[in-house]
Amino acid sequence: MIMKYLFTNDYSEGAHPRILEALARTNMRQEIGYERDSFCLEAERLILARVGNPAAAVHFVHSGGMANLVALASMLTRAYESVIAADTAHIHVHEGGAIEALGHKITLVAGLGGKITAEAIRAVMDKHLPDEHMVLPKAVSLAHATEVGTIYSLAELEAIAAVCREFGLYLFVDGARMGTALVAEGADITLRDLGRLTDIFTVGGTKNGALLGEAMVVNNPALREHFRRHIRQRAAHVAKGRIIGIQFAELFADDLYFDLARHSTSLAQRLRTGIARLGYKFFSRSPSNMSFPILPNAVIEQLQAAYGVYVWRGVSAEASVARLLTSWATPVSAIEQLLHDLEKLS
Amino acid sequence: MIMKYLFTNDYSEGAHPRILEALARTNMRQEIGYERDSFCLEAERLILARVGNPAAAVHFVHSGGMANLVALASMLTRAYESVIAADTAHIHVHEGGAIEALGHKITLVAGLGGKITAEAIRAVMDKHLPDEHMVLPKAVSLAHATEVGTIYSLAELEAIAAVCREFGLYLFVDGARMGTALVAEGADITLRDLGRLTDIFTVGGTKNGALLGEAMVVNNPALREHFRRHIRQRAAHVAKGRIIGIQFAELFADDLYFDLARHSTSLAQRLRTGIARLGYKFFSRSPSNMSFPILPNAVIEQLQAAYGVYVWRGVSAEASVARLLTSWATPVSAIEQLLHDLEKLS
Amino acid sequence: MIMKYLFTNDYSEGAHPRILEALARTNMRQEIGYERDSFCLEAERLILARVGNPAAAVHFVHSGGMANLVALASMLTRAYESVIAADTAHIHVHEGGAIEALGHKITLVAGLGGKITAEAIRAVMDKHLPDEHMVLPKAVSLAHATEVGTIYSLAELEAIAAVCREFGLYLFVDGARMGTALVAEGADITLRDLGRLTDIFTVGGTKNGALLGEAMVVNNPALREHFRRHIRQRAAHVAKGRIIGIQFAELFADDLYFDLARHSTSLAQRLRTGIARLGYKFFSRSPSNMSFPILPNAVIEQLQAAYGVYVWRGVSAEASVARLLTSWATPVSAIEQLLHDLEKLS
Amino acid sequence: MIMKYLFTNDYSEGAHPRILEALARTNMRQEIGYERDSFCLEAERLILARVGNPAAAVHFVHSGGMANLVALASMLTRAYESVIAADTAHIHVHEGGAIEALGHKITLVAGLGGKITAEAIRAVMDKHLPDEHMVLPKAVSLAHATEVGTIYSLAELEAIAAVCREFGLYLFVDGARMGTALVAEGADITLRDLGRLTDIFTVGGTKNGALLGEAMVVNNPALREHFRRHIRQRAAHVAKGRIIGIQFAELFADDLYFDLARHSTSLAQRLRTGIARLGYKFFSRSPSNMSFPILPNAVIEQLQAAYGVYVWRGVSAEASVARLLTSWATPVSAIEQLLHDLEKLS
């Protein structure tokens, strides 16, 4: 077998051709730097039109990890404040201690299918508020889609937003994979809902067809003031900020952003249906572009000879959770080949 | 007058056409992420061949501010350690307190034409070493070219490196504008010298023709271990790290990096000669792509109607230091037009 | 019922009379400041004689929380490093996020009766070492006695020290309640063992008869260099450091430190025997001066009318864990009265 | 000559006898911990009666460095905020980078006789407010008395407070040597003025007769909320907080605090008069308990054989600034002897 396709990630290729064309088309136009150029302003306008909140601000940073860092840096002000997150959260597990390096604790709650609940937030607050020897949570951070591909329902997000308001907590939604979360089967949250319910949310470009870039939508006026100083301090600025603005302007000029997400999500659905047909179960009920089949270790190993497959975790001595991602660039043929090969191995 | 040209910065355009072509050419090749792809490895190989130290490591980050942050995060380990820098240093003045946000003080010395001296470093150490109520410097940070366009001589850098060795200080050279510093008239420092004399130095792409990206050359083996964890923690990773690798591989595949620097530097020299001929003096003796003429405020204001011109600082009630930058993209005609217009205003 | 006695803490009274006498006796002698006076040097000498490591250094700080903070600040140097601790650890739960405010994550392991195990440390390292997106543990922190009154056996501590050596982890032992841990029934760890097996350990004064003060024994030469700069930076210095030195010199001039611990520990043992006789069970197998009986809520409430009793946590709708502490100052009569009243309520 | 007296510091002895007596008298009374005991509440009441602001809160910490750290931790909330201080400020020079370890820059202004001016604050704000690449000052920190013994006039403090209000800056006054500043000749600032004009100020005990302890008067209601969580996070709590409360209750039960300050200040005045009579000049116009005569190096060296004398800095190859401190415990005879010996050496 030769290597056929990497399902390891949704950022294994470059950018959608329209994005490369836009970069080439605008290349020699002189612009000011640091995401204040006319392309970034246009991208902001296009995104806010969909969010439905013209008073919000949009800022652009180069990566999802940076968007998380800047958002939480802006929310956690008093030194003793913490952020509530699920124990599977990327900011807790896989960002190298970036939040703690800000000086703030992550107050963990047990995730339910990767999701945090309003009840868990309330329980944390009831415990921490009266005890001055503890940190005091000031923000809630969740990912939509989550790290295990699940998505929140509108009812769940409304409940979380309500408990946040009750306790004066900021609500941050990490949308590194926002595209797939918005178009997945059963999804009932819209950009307008996020504009209405969150203090900051992000719209990821890197994992949905851009070379790089995340849009940060800052809804809460209290956070907008001097927000760019946080970007500066975290070294998040891209001098030629135009390169992110151009990409987002292209992605939101029409429905490109959503079309790309539909492509990756529908292919993942097709993959899951095929895998289920072979009798395998799944670690999480993901409707997004991330699939988590539980496969025999021997099968995974044989697959890995020809495909990029990430092992999420073991479940027994003989089986593990595999993680398979599809992207805007994944060809249908790659799905069919994988299912074909998997069937032979099963 | 209509706006003719921005001399405000050397990052006002996109990227050199060869870079856009390289991005397009490689676009659909699947690669692993986080600057571990084959393009980044190739770029590392090409850079180290010029540095002459195959044992060094090269890491790529998206911006000069981030390169400074990651380098100093890796050097300042004990909490009480500080970094010595000139009082004009970018890390002190214009990075929003990023170093202090790491938890470390910047110990300032008076800059001489933007440059730090071996003597000043020694004086700082003599004062701080015996007093346990003070911070203890552990690194020296300097920019080459400096923030006012000047460059170090090899003798100056050797002297600084010697005093660093004597006191156990790491030496970091911020090369956001390394290209112009290497090719400027009178320059006698090479990449090999930097590989030999510094612990970490950077080679800036953003200000020399790339869309974005800085190469960090880590010479000191003690700093190489786990270096990528610093990149992770500062949220410096670009998931599609390939996009930086592709650019640096192109810039160093032949002499493109140096050719672009020669273009911007020679145009700046032409600009300075022209301005001097009109009788104006300069704030700093810059041989690089940055020029700092001292002009009457009225002249600056009239120029600003047609050109992007940054006012560096006032020098009297009537005159100020203007900052003019040229880049790989600056046309000769823009220089001639500016000199022509300036002559009319003088 | 009138308030009879506070069992809430072991720091409800002032200091042992010999300590007050020593402060008065030495009051007008002039000394230099910041724990460099002759009393601190004498206290260091007396403690190191018992530790059996004349090459170690002893530093004095005002509180146990500060001792933890300074010790971990000295151990966690690279920004991505974390400290491993039990999920019941004081540094995790009750120090207001102090360690995270240093910039470092606490990597939690499930405590076993408040204790961390060598196996749990190994499991953490096996997971974190190969994944560069995670923090990298560099230290292990444990309390002896623990937060729930349990103590480590020498075999357990030897195993932990061995796994620490294997992975290059520093070992810190928080001895805020070291006195009771050393003299408790079944205790087989000595100060010499701590000097031999740990990098830093502390000997608490506050909870064993002093007005305030903790001795930090720094065994590892690599941590001794510039250690006082950490004390300075954390604002841990006491200008009249003599007042801590005088107290420790008095506590260790003979066996006073151990005699006071024996008093509090034997009274706690008497209390536990009496409570067990009444048929109650205990939350933890504490042989120290901390007792954790599980009592009906109604009983706790009635006790609280006359005694200071802290509720550690609920165990059901009807019962909770009470925490009862004895100290050097607790009279035998208070124990007898409490047992008498508890019997009437049962 | 034998060592006659240390003029090195004002904390070379223990505590005023009345304080030791108070500690002994109250020793066996049981109290709750962490500065919430009845003695701390009484001390708070007594101090606020003099401040004239019953709505303020008083918190107690063990040292002046810690008071500075906690105050600034409470004031600097957004990560990019800085504190303005004189370049001679203790927080800048001699606290081991404690403020930077909080993550915040100290924005320096040139001190005038150790004092900061309203004009300098305004100049800093005019420069930093419009430039988003710079830090943004949020607080002003000054010491009264300053590090060189000078004191502010009420007019100066009013002007500083006004410019702070204009720019939304918090005002912090470090009163480690507040006693001498209030009673010095020419002093026109009262505790009521400090309660009216500052957001937080401190009243130092360590350097005016206590064993240890600083009172932090928090006037601004916005800073009072959760203030104790800052104390907790910085490990500033003293478990037996009573020992600071008892001392301040004694110092402010009548005029003891002021009487002790008058003693040290009048002796310093006597010392300065005597030194001036011998023809020596002074480095600063200090009316406080700190004196800074400029003496020939040979004279200083001979004095140091018999007295504790700190050399503040050199002024030429032959002369230096000596720093001489008097305290509540300094006997008149020590002053006379020093003047006598100095006369012989001159």
JSON list of C-alpha atoms in Angstrom, two decimals, chain A residues 61 90 211 216:
[
{"chain": "A", "resi": 61, "resn": "VAL", "atom": "CA", "xyz": [-5.37, 36.61, 14.54]},
{"chain": "A", "resi": 90, "resn": "HIS", "atom": "CA", "xyz": [-8.07, 22.17, 24.16]},
{"chain": "A", "resi": 211, "resn": "LEU", "atom": "CA", "xyz": [-4.09, 29.50, 4.69]},
{"chain": "A", "resi": 216, "resn": "MET", "atom": "CA", "xyz": [-12.69, 37.08, 16.68]}
]
